mmCIF file of C-alpha atoms in Angstrom:
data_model
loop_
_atom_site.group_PDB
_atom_site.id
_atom_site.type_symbol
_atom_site.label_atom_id
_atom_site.label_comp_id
_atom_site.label_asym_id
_atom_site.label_seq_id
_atom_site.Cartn_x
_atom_site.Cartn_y
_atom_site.Cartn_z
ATOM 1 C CA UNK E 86 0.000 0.000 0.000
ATOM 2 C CA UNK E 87 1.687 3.343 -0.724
ATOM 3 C CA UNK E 88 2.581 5.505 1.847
ATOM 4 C CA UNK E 89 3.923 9.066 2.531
ATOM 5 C CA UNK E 90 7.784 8.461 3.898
ATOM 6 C CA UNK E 91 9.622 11.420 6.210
ATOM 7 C CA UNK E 92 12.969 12.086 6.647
ATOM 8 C CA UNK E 93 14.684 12.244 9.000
ATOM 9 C CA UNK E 94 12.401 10.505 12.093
ATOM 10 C CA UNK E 95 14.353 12.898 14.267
ATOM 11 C CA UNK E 96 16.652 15.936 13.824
ATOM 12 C CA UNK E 97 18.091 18.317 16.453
ATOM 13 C CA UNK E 98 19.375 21.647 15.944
ATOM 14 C CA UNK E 99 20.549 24.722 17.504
ATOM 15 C CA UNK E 100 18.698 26.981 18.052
ATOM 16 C CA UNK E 101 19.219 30.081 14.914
ATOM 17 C CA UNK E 102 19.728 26.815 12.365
ATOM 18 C CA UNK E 103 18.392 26.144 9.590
ATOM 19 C CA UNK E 104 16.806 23.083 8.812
ATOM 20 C CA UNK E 105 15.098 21.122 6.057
ATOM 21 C CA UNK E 106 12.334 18.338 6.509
ATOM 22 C CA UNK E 107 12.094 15.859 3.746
ATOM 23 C CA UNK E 108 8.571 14.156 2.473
ATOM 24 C CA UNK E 109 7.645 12.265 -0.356
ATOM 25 C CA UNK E 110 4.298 12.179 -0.912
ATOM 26 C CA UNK E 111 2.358 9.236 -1.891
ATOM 27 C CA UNK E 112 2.819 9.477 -6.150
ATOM 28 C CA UNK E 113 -0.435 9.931 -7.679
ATOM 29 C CA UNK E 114 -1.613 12.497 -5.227
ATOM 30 C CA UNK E 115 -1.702 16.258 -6.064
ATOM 31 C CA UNK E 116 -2.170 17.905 -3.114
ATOM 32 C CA UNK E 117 0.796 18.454 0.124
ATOM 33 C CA UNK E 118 0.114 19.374 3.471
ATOM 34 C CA UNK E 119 2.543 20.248 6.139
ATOM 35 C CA UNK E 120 1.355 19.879 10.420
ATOM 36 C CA UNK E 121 3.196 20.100 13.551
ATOM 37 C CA UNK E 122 2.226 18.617 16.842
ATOM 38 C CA UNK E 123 3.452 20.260 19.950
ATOM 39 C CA UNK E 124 3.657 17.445 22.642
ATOM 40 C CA UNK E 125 0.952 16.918 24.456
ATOM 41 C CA UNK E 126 -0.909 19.542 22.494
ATOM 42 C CA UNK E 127 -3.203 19.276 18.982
ATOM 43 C CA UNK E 128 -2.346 18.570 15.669
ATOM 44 C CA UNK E 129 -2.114 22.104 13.627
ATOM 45 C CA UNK E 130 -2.097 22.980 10.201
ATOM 46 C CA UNK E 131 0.706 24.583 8.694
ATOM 47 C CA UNK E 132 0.344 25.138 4.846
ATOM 48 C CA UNK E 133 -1.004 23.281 1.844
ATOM 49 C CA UNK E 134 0.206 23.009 -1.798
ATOM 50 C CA UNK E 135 -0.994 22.528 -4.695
ATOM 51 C CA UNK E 136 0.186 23.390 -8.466
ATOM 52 C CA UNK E 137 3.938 24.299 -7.191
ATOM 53 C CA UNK E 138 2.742 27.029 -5.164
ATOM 54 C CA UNK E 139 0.890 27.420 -1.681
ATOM 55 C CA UNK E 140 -3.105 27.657 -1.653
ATOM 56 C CA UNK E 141 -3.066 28.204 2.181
ATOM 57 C CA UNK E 142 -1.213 28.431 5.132
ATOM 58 C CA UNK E 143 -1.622 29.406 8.997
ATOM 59 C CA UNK E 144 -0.433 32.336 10.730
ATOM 60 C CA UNK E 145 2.245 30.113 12.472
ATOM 61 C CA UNK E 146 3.706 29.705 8.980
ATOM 62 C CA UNK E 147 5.263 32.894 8.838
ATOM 63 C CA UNK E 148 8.128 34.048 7.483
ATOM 64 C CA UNK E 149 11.144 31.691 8.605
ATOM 65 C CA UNK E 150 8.929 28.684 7.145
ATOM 66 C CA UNK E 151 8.767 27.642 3.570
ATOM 67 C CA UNK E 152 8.269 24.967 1.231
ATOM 68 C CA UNK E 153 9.339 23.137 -1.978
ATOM 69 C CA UNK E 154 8.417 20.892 -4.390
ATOM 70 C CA UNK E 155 12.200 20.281 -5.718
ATOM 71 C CA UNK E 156 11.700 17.774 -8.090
ATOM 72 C CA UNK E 157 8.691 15.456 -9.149
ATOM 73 C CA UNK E 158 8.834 13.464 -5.785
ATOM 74 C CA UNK E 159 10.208 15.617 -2.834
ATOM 75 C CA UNK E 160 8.363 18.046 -0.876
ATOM 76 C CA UNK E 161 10.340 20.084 1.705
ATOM 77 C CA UNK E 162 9.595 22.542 4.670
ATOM 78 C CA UNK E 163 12.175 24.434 5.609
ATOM 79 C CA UNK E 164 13.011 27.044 8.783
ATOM 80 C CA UNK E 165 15.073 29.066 8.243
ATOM 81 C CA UNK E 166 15.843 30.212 11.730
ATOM 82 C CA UNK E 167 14.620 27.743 14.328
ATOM 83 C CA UNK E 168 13.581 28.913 17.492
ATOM 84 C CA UNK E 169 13.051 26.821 20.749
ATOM 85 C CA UNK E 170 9.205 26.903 20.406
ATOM 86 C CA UNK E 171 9.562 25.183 17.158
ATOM 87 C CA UNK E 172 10.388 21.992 18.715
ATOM 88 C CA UNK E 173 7.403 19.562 17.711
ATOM 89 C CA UNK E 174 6.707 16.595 15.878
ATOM 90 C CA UNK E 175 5.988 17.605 11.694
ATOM 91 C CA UNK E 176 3.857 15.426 9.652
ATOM 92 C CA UNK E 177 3.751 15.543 6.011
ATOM 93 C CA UNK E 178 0.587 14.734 4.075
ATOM 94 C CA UNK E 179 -1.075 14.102 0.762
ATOM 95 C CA UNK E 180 -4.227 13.977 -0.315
ATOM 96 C CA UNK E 181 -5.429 13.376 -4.080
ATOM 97 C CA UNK E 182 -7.035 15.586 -6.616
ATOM 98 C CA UNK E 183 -10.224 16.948 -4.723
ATOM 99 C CA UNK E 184 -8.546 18.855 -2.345
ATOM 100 C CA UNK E 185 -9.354 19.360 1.319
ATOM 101 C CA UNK E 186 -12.257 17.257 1.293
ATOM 102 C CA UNK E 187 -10.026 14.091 0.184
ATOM 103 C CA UNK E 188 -8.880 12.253 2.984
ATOM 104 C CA UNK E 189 -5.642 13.361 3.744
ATOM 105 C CA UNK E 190 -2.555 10.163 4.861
ATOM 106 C CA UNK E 191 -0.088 11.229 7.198
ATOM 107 C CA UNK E 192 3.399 10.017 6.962
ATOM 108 C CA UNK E 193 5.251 9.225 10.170
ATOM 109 C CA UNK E 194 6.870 12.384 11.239
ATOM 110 C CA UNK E 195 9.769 14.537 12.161
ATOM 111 C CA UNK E 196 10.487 14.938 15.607
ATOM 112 C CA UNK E 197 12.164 18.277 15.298
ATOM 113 C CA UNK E 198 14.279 19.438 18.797
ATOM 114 C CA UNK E 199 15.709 22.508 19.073
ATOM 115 C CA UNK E 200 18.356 23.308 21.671
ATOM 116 C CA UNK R 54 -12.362 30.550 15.609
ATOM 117 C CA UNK R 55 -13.057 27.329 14.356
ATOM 118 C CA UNK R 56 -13.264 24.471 17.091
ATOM 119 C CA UNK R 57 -13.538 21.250 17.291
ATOM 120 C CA UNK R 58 -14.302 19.786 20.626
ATOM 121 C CA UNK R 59 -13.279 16.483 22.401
ATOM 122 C CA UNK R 60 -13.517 14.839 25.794
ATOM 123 C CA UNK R 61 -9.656 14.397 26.539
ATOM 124 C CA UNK R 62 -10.653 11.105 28.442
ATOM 125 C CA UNK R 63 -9.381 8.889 29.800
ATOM 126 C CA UNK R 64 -12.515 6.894 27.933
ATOM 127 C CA UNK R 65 -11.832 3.388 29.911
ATOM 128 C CA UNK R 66 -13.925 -0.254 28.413
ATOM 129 C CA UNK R 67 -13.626 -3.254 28.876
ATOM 130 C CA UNK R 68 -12.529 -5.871 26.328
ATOM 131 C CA UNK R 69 -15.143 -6.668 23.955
ATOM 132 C CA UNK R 70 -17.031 -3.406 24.771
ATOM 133 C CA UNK R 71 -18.298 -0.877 22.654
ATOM 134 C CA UNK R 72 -16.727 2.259 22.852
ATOM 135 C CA UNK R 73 -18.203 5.444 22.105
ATOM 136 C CA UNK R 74 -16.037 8.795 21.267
ATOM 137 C CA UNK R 75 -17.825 12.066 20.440
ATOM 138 C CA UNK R 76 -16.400 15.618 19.200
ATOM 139 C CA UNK R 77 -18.594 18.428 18.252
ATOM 140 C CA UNK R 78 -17.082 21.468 16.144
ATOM 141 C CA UNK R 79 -18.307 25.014 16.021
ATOM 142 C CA UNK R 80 -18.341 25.801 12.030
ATOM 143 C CA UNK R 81 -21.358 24.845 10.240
ATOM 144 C CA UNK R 82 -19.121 25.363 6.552
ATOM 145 C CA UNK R 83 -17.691 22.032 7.643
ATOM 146 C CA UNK R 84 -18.432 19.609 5.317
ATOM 147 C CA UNK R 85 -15.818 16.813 5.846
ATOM 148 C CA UNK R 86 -15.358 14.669 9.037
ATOM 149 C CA UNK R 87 -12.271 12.631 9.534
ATOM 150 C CA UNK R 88 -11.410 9.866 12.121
ATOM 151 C CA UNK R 89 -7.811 9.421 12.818
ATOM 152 C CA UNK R 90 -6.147 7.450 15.381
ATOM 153 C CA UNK R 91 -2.864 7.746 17.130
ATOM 154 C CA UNK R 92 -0.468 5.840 19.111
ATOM 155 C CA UNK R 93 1.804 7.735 21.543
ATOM 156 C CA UNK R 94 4.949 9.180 19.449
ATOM 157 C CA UNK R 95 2.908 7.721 15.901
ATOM 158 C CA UNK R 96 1.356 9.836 13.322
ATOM 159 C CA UNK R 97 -2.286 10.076 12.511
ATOM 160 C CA UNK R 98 -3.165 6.962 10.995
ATOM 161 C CA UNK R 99 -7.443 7.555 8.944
ATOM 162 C CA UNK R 100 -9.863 5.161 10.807
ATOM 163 C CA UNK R 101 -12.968 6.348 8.626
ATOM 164 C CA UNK R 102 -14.403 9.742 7.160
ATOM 165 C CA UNK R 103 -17.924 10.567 6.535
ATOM 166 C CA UNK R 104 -19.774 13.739 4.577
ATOM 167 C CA UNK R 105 -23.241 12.809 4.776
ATOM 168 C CA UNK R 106 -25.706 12.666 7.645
ATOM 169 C CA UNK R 107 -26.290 9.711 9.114
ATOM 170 C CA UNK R 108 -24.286 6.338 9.994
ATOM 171 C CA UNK R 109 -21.456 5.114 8.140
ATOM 172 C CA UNK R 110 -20.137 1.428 9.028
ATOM 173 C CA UNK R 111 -17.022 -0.371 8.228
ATOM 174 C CA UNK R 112 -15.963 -3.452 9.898
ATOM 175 C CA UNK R 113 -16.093 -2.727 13.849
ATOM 176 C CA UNK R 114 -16.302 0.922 13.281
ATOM 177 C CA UNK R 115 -19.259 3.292 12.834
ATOM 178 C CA UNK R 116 -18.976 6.709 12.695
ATOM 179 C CA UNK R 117 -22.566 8.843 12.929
ATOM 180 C CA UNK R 118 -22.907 12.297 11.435
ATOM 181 C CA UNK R 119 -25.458 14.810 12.887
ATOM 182 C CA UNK R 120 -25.171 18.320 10.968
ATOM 183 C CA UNK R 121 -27.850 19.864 12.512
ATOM 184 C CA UNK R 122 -26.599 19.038 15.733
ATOM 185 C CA UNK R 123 -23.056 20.072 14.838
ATOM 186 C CA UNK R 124 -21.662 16.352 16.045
ATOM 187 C CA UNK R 125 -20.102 13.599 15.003
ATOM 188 C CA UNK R 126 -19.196 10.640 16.556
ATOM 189 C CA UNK R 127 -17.093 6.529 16.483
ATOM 190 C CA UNK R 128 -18.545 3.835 17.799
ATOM 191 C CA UNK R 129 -15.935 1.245 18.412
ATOM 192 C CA UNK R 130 -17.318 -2.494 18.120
ATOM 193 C CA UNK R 131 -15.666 -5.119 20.242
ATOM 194 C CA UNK R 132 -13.109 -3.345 21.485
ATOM 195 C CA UNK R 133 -9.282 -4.864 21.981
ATOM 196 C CA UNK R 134 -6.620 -3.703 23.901
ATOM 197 C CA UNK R 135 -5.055 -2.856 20.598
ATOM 198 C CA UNK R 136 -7.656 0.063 19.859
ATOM 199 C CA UNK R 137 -5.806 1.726 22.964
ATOM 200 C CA UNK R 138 -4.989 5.213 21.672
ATOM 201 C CA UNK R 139 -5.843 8.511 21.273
ATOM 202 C CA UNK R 140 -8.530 8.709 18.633
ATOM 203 C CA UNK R 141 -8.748 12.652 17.049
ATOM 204 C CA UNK R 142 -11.437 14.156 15.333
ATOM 205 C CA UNK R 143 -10.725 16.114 12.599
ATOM 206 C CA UNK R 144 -12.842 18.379 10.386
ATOM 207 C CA UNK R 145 -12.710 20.094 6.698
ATOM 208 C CA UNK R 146 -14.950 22.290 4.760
ATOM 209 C CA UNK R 147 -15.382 22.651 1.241
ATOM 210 C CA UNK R 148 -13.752 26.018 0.587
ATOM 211 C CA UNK R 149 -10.434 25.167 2.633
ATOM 212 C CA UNK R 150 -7.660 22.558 2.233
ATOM 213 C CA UNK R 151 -6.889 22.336 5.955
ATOM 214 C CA UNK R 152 -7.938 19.823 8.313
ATOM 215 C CA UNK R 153 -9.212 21.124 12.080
ATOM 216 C CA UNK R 154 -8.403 18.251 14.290
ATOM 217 C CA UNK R 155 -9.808 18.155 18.250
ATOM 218 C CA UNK R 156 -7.482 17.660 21.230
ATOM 219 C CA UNK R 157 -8.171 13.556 21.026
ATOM 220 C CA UNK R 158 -9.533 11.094 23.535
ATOM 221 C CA UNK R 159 -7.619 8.880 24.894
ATOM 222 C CA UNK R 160 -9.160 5.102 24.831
ATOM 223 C CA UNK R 161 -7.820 2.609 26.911
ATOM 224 C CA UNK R 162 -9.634 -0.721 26.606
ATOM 225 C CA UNK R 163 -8.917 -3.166 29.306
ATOM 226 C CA UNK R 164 -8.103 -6.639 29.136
#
């Protein structure tokens, strides 16, 4: 059954680093979600994509977050200066072509820490 | 603010019960209800979606729709220690791509 892989499962930074988390969506589907997870707290949407550009996003996805569809399988969030509050777990999804009403599969995460 | 609404729990069965988690959500634009259960340190993993009013049933699982009443709900069927987890309620509408999910209830079904 295909899935949506993350890499890596866990990264740590500094805090003031840059770092880039890695999805690859499941193939045939057209639309890419990013969420975080605070621990201990609810699941919260970040931004969606669709067409190699964003269709929405939250206000937590301001401007030290962005993303990227690099090639025809990769789909990245990056920030560009991490703070210590942006220490959560980050799920990639992907949904097919009907957008936000399509069930959306999660892949297994990032546990991001910053230090 | 959109909300969706859940009963943290602990919801505690026993085996072979039938376990009954309910969320509510504020927005009547919502149009898409999602089911998701997770394990401590998993992802989301989709137990069932429904659009429509009314019941929807798929193997142990039922979830029941209620627009009017601005709830939705999973019945569990049976229930096995293995359905131990935080279940989360999610919810869409038409006009947006994002997914609201609840806070979760934690089921813990007891052998």
């Amino acid at each position: 059954e295909p899935e949506v892989t993350q890499t890596p499962s866990h990264q740590v930074t500094q805090m003031g680093q840059e770092v880039i988390l890695r999805c690859v969506p499941i193939s045939n589907h057209l639309y890419f979600y990013w969420y975080r997870q605070i621990l201990g707290q609810k699941v919260e949407f970040l931004v969606s994509f669709y067409n190699n550009e964003i269709s929405e996003k939250s206000e937590i996805f301001d401007d030290q977050f962005s993303v990227e569809r690099p090639d025809g399988s990769n789909f990245t969030l990056k920030i560009r200066s991490t703070k210590l509050e942006d220490s959560a777990m980050y799920f990639c999804a992907s949904s097919g072509d009907s957008g936000g009403s399509d069930t959306q599969y999660f892949g297994p995460g990032t546990r991001l820490t910053v230090l | 603010q959109k909300e969706v609404e859940q009963n943290s729990g602990p919801l505690s069965v026993p085996e072979g019960a039938i376990a009954s988690l309910n969320c509510t959500y504020s927005d009547r634009g919502s149009q898409s209800f999602f089911w998701y259960r997770q394990y401590s340190g998993k992802s989301p993993e989709l137990i069932m979606f429904i659009y429509s009013n009314g019941d929807k049933e798929d193997g142990r699982f039922t979830a029941q729709l209620n627009k009017a009443s601005q709830y939705v709900s999973l019945l569990i069927r049976d229930s096995q220690p293995s359905d131990s987890a935080t279940y989360l309620c999610a919810v869409a509408m038409d006009s947006s791509y994002k997914l609201i999910f609840g806070s979760g209830t934690r089921l813990l079904v007891r052998p």
